[in-house]
């Protein structure tokens, strides 16, 4: 810190005015670092900064109007980076846990040693206040590398049945904070992957510096590359279609996230995303309002509100709304807005994303009657922290994704219940906060809010050991924690459920030429909402065996049936979860018991649709199903449901929650018409989810038989819904439905992936899981658990409650 | 002396709506300290301001006339004239806000200040009401106030009966403080809450409100004799009560942290906290005081360092 010598008022004058004076933060380290590279800046590949081709460079302006020459990377940079990344991968991944741990530990140490440099470079690059970086980002970065160095150390014993994916790519936006780099680089390296970072070109300096620090810590050349990108045309960027890339992580802008998703040739499930969306805070009438106001300022404007978890909607209980409004308005009006290196400023107005000021003005102009509060002296040409007190939240983008509204909206709600409902309608999912001194209200709200992170009476705490993730439109996949590491690992030697030698009939017919009429007509119906329904198409297809004999007549569902079934499922889900693990276990045991009793009936149903199968083998499959149901009943109350830890002054409880509605698409090609299905349905319902199953016509009869057992076993209406039809034809409807939270497909991997990529990129970012064969839920229990549930971290202040 | 807090009716509904989140108050305290600072010439000016806000205190069992007289002399001339001159101030232009003594030392303090012609410039604060515990009959506690005022005290630092707070006997507390206010007559009433013995921040906030409703002109953190003294977090809680009282009742009550404030940096931290929570209107000795004895010495050293660039010795300044 240095004294500002430009103006020197007298002691007497200051004695009278009691002004703070200006205090500037140092930036000499960043300037010195830049002097070494400023005319030669480009991609960081193979351990070296490549600034070749200076004729083709362009001037890049950073957040503080500092500009530098940037060697434009052409496609060759991507191929050089990715080929170095894949050629070093075998070496890096086989290095062994301890060796990787040593390297990660060194990185943490290097960052500690160069914390000031890193803070200054990040501030210079993004225009954010250097104090924010020093206080939040750099400690988070250091903590994350330490944490994952630990996982690398115990890798061999903890993850003996997993291996790293290979080269991975990480993309961040022009306003993404430094923390976001740590979110994927540390776990990816710990797991043995190699990383290519693609930060936005105007915010790439700290990424390059971080890569240099990695290099200096003994990371082999090629393991961490940086190829800045301008995100203007992801579809033209070869990195997203390069076959060597196995996983893509995206943090930041939702528009960028979705365009990367459309451009990428990887399966949907190989994308990890955490996108900026609306994050709500609820202030109830028994909250400490003064403390809430303090917290709001940091929650909304640390890092200029560009963290994926930054606050953008404040919901205040009506009885304290006027008081909170006057307290908050007074605080906002008195905020000091200043430059990046101005220590005394509360918020910096140098933003790297120039569209921010424009979007802010658009919002203000669109509603001239809005009750707006800004710091005194805010100019309309610049971005500044802005609060809008309004009757309702900003209308969330429904038809298309758009950037987060760069203002804090404040609305009133009559009760805690209504506040939670407003929060759940705001389209977020990353984080939320609740302010109340009542632990009962705090806990209840935390459980009801749909977000992965809930802060009670606080905001913005993160820890490398606590997972954070987006839900629905705010992302998919986990960051940080053990879960965050598993995202970069795939199982080795997976075993699928024991498979019979079987051939499913492949032919169906609308009206077979020589129907072999049974004594009494057997009419299957589709099953949803607890009832057996005629398909709305009013159409049936016959399944024929090799000799052309009709073995079953199956209803054919259409998109309306899907709609009805999803509706029934969504309605049933909260009740199913609230029943508790013991009750779910009882019901699943009961289902097993009923299946056991009708073993022979199911075996003969299987025998009818399998060609050349003997009854004994079919009986074995049914017995396998009974065993699987027992497995699921057993794990209902054994799966990890919560864990807690102390982080700094906070206690964090991490729960596993159900995803909600999971759609299962079961293709005939998988076989195991009953066992495969039971393996998937069981996983869904054991973890408190509900499912909408679509099965191919050819393999539907055992599923529809199963539907009849569900009632007898007292599975509540809507928990399991079974529709027969052309599973892949129905998949777009399923994948595009906004009330479906996840899609599991078995069979037809390529076609399914193509549909999911197309549909889920446009709808909510639902979790997808496509398997060629159904994995054994007994041997891959952890995998099923991760896929069938999601984490929710609840942060409670614990220091000094009295 | 300026105006006096008229107080207001005891409002139990207001008291019941008080919620203080302790962890959040601690975070606020940490943030204020790490994010705000005053440097250079600003620091020198702020330190001088701090000097004017000191209630220069001696509250020892071994207090005698001689050390009280020395205290008065130091209060009249806390910063040496040559340093004041170098800082651009008139010689003798800076005094501490008050001196603070036990009741029996009020007469000698009054006599000393009068002799120096300083009785108008420096307030005489006397502790009273069974200081520091308050565990005495109300009758004698009130008598102490009357005696001290009669002998020349212009400010009375009373201690509240902590048991009334602990048992939430707000009506009793309110009435006791009202009686004390009455006993003060023209002197200002400064209520010591002894925050370290109140059990929770909720209680600190509520006791602050009751003290203000009953007419306290200042609320003060501690006697300096409890195990927990003035800390920034507890200061934040009391300042928020003051601000809320000002919003609702319209009267600005003063604030005095006491106990444990020893360094120049401590005093800056308190002033910054006051500026952030209450604003500039509270940054003067009508609205803000430090209860301190050793603080002044460290401020002198820091000012000396500011002026000379050299570190000073503790023994080079006149003793208080």
JSON list of C-alpha atoms in Angstrom, two decimals, chain A residues 527 576 583-599 602 622-623 625-633 674 677-683 685-686 691 702-703 705-716 719-720 722:
[
{"chain": "A", "resi": 527, "resn": "UNK", "atom": "CA", "xyz": [-49.50, -47.38, -16.43]},
{"chain": "A", "resi": 576, "resn": "UNK", "atom": "CA", "xyz": [-42.38, -40.37, -1.91]},
{"chain": "A", "resi": 583, "resn": "UNK", "atom": "CA", "xyz": [-40.96, -46.85, 4.50]},
{"chain": "A", "resi": 584, "resn": "UNK", "atom": "CA", "xyz": [-39.46, -46.91, 1.01]},
{"chain": "A", "resi": 585, "resn": "UNK", "atom": "CA", "xyz": [-37.47, -49.99, 1.98]},
{"chain": "A", "resi": 586, "resn": "UNK", "atom": "CA", "xyz": [-40.62, -51.74, 3.21]},
{"chain": "A", "resi": 587, "resn": "UNK", "atom": "CA", "xyz": [-42.42, -51.05, -0.04]},
{"chain": "A", "resi": 588, "resn": "UNK", "atom": "CA", "xyz": [-39.50, -52.30, -2.13]},
{"chain": "A", "resi": 589, "resn": "UNK", "atom": "CA", "xyz": [-39.25, -55.46, 0.01]},
{"chain": "A", "resi": 590, "resn": "UNK", "atom": "CA", "xyz": [-42.96, -55.91, -0.53]},
{"chain": "A", "resi": 591, "resn": "UNK", "atom": "CA", "xyz": [-42.50, -55.61, -4.29]},
{"chain": "A", "resi": 592, "resn": "UNK", "atom": "CA", "xyz": [-39.79, -58.27, -4.13]},
{"chain": "A", "resi": 593, "resn": "UNK", "atom": "CA", "xyz": [-42.13, -60.52, -2.17]},
{"chain": "A", "resi": 594, "resn": "UNK", "atom": "CA", "xyz": [-44.92, -60.12, -4.72]},
{"chain": "A", "resi": 595, "resn": "UNK", "atom": "CA", "xyz": [-42.52, -60.81, -7.58]},
{"chain": "A", "resi": 596, "resn": "UNK", "atom": "CA", "xyz": [-41.23, -63.91, -5.86]},
{"chain": "A", "resi": 597, "resn": "UNK", "atom": "CA", "xyz": [-44.80, -65.18, -5.55]},
{"chain": "A", "resi": 598, "resn": "UNK", "atom": "CA", "xyz": [-45.41, -64.73, -9.27]},
{"chain": "A", "resi": 599, "resn": "UNK", "atom": "CA", "xyz": [-42.00, -65.90, -10.41]},
{"chain": "A", "resi": 602, "resn": "UNK", "atom": "CA", "xyz": [-42.98, -63.54, -15.12]},
{"chain": "A", "resi": 622, "resn": "UNK", "atom": "CA", "xyz": [-36.73, -63.22, -12.33]},
{"chain": "A", "resi": 623, "resn": "UNK", "atom": "CA", "xyz": [-34.77, -64.47, -9.33]},
{"chain": "A", "resi": 625, "resn": "UNK", "atom": "CA", "xyz": [-34.79, -59.26, -10.07]},
{"chain": "A", "resi": 626, "resn": "UNK", "atom": "CA", "xyz": [-35.93, -60.37, -6.62]},
{"chain": "A", "resi": 627, "resn": "UNK", "atom": "CA", "xyz": [-32.32, -60.16, -5.50]},
{"chain": "A", "resi": 628, "resn": "UNK", "atom": "CA", "xyz": [-31.95, -56.68, -6.99]},
{"chain": "A", "resi": 629, "resn": "UNK", "atom": "CA", "xyz": [-35.09, -55.47, -5.24]},
{"chain": "A", "resi": 630, "resn": "UNK", "atom": "CA", "xyz": [-33.75, -56.83, -1.96]},
{"chain": "A", "resi": 631, "resn": "UNK", "atom": "CA", "xyz": [-30.53, -54.96, -2.68]},
{"chain": "A", "resi": 632, "resn": "UNK", "atom": "CA", "xyz": [-32.40, -51.70, -3.16]},
{"chain": "A", "resi": 633, "resn": "UNK", "atom": "CA", "xyz": [-34.60, -52.23, -0.12]},
{"chain": "A", "resi": 674, "resn": "UNK", "atom": "CA", "xyz": [-37.01, -57.42, -16.73]},
{"chain": "A", "resi": 677, "resn": "UNK", "atom": "CA", "xyz": [-35.44, -52.46, -15.99]},
{"chain": "A", "resi": 678, "resn": "UNK", "atom": "CA", "xyz": [-35.66, -53.46, -12.33]},
{"chain": "A", "resi": 679, "resn": "UNK", "atom": "CA", "xyz": [-32.02, -52.42, -11.86]},
{"chain": "A", "resi": 680, "resn": "UNK", "atom": "CA", "xyz": [-32.81, -48.93, -13.12]},
{"chain": "A", "resi": 681, "resn": "UNK", "atom": "CA", "xyz": [-36.25, -48.46, -11.55]},
{"chain": "A", "resi": 682, "resn": "UNK", "atom": "CA", "xyz": [-34.97, -49.71, -8.20]},
{"chain": "A", "resi": 683, "resn": "UNK", "atom": "CA", "xyz": [-32.11, -47.22, -8.20]},
{"chain": "A", "resi": 685, "resn": "UNK", "atom": "CA", "xyz": [-37.04, -45.10, -6.30]},
{"chain": "A", "resi": 686, "resn": "UNK", "atom": "CA", "xyz": [-34.65, -46.27, -3.58]},
{"chain": "A", "resi": 691, "resn": "UNK", "atom": "CA", "xyz": [-39.62, -42.46, -12.74]},
{"chain": "A", "resi": 702, "resn": "UNK", "atom": "CA", "xyz": [-42.65, -57.90, -18.68]},
{"chain": "A", "resi": 703, "resn": "UNK", "atom": "CA", "xyz": [-42.63, -54.18, -17.82]},
{"chain": "A", "resi": 705, "resn": "UNK", "atom": "CA", "xyz": [-46.77, -57.09, -16.07]},
{"chain": "A", "resi": 706, "resn": "UNK", "atom": "CA", "xyz": [-44.56, -55.42, -13.46]},
{"chain": "A", "resi": 707, "resn": "UNK", "atom": "CA", "xyz": [-46.93, -52.43, -13.48]},
{"chain": "A", "resi": 708, "resn": "UNK", "atom": "CA", "xyz": [-49.63, -54.72, -12.16]},
{"chain": "A", "resi": 709, "resn": "UNK", "atom": "CA", "xyz": [-47.47, -55.75, -9.21]},
{"chain": "A", "resi": 710, "resn": "UNK", "atom": "CA", "xyz": [-46.75, -52.13, -8.22]},
{"chain": "A", "resi": 711, "resn": "UNK", "atom": "CA", "xyz": [-50.27, -51.56, -6.99]},
{"chain": "A", "resi": 712, "resn": "UNK", "atom": "CA", "xyz": [-50.29, -54.80, -5.05]},
{"chain": "A", "resi": 713, "resn": "UNK", "atom": "CA", "xyz": [-46.98, -53.87, -3.43]},
{"chain": "A", "resi": 714, "resn": "UNK", "atom": "CA", "xyz": [-48.46, -50.50, -2.39]},
{"chain": "A", "resi": 715, "resn": "UNK", "atom": "CA", "xyz": [-46.03, -48.43, -4.41]},
{"chain": "A", "resi": 716, "resn": "UNK", "atom": "CA", "xyz": [-47.78, -45.04, -4.27]},
{"chain": "A", "resi": 719, "resn": "UNK", "atom": "CA", "xyz": [-43.89, -43.17, -8.28]},
{"chain": "A", "resi": 720, "resn": "UNK", "atom": "CA", "xyz": [-43.30, -45.65, -11.08]},
{"chain": "A", "resi": 722, "resn": "UNK", "atom": "CA", "xyz": [-44.49, -47.36, -17.35]}
]
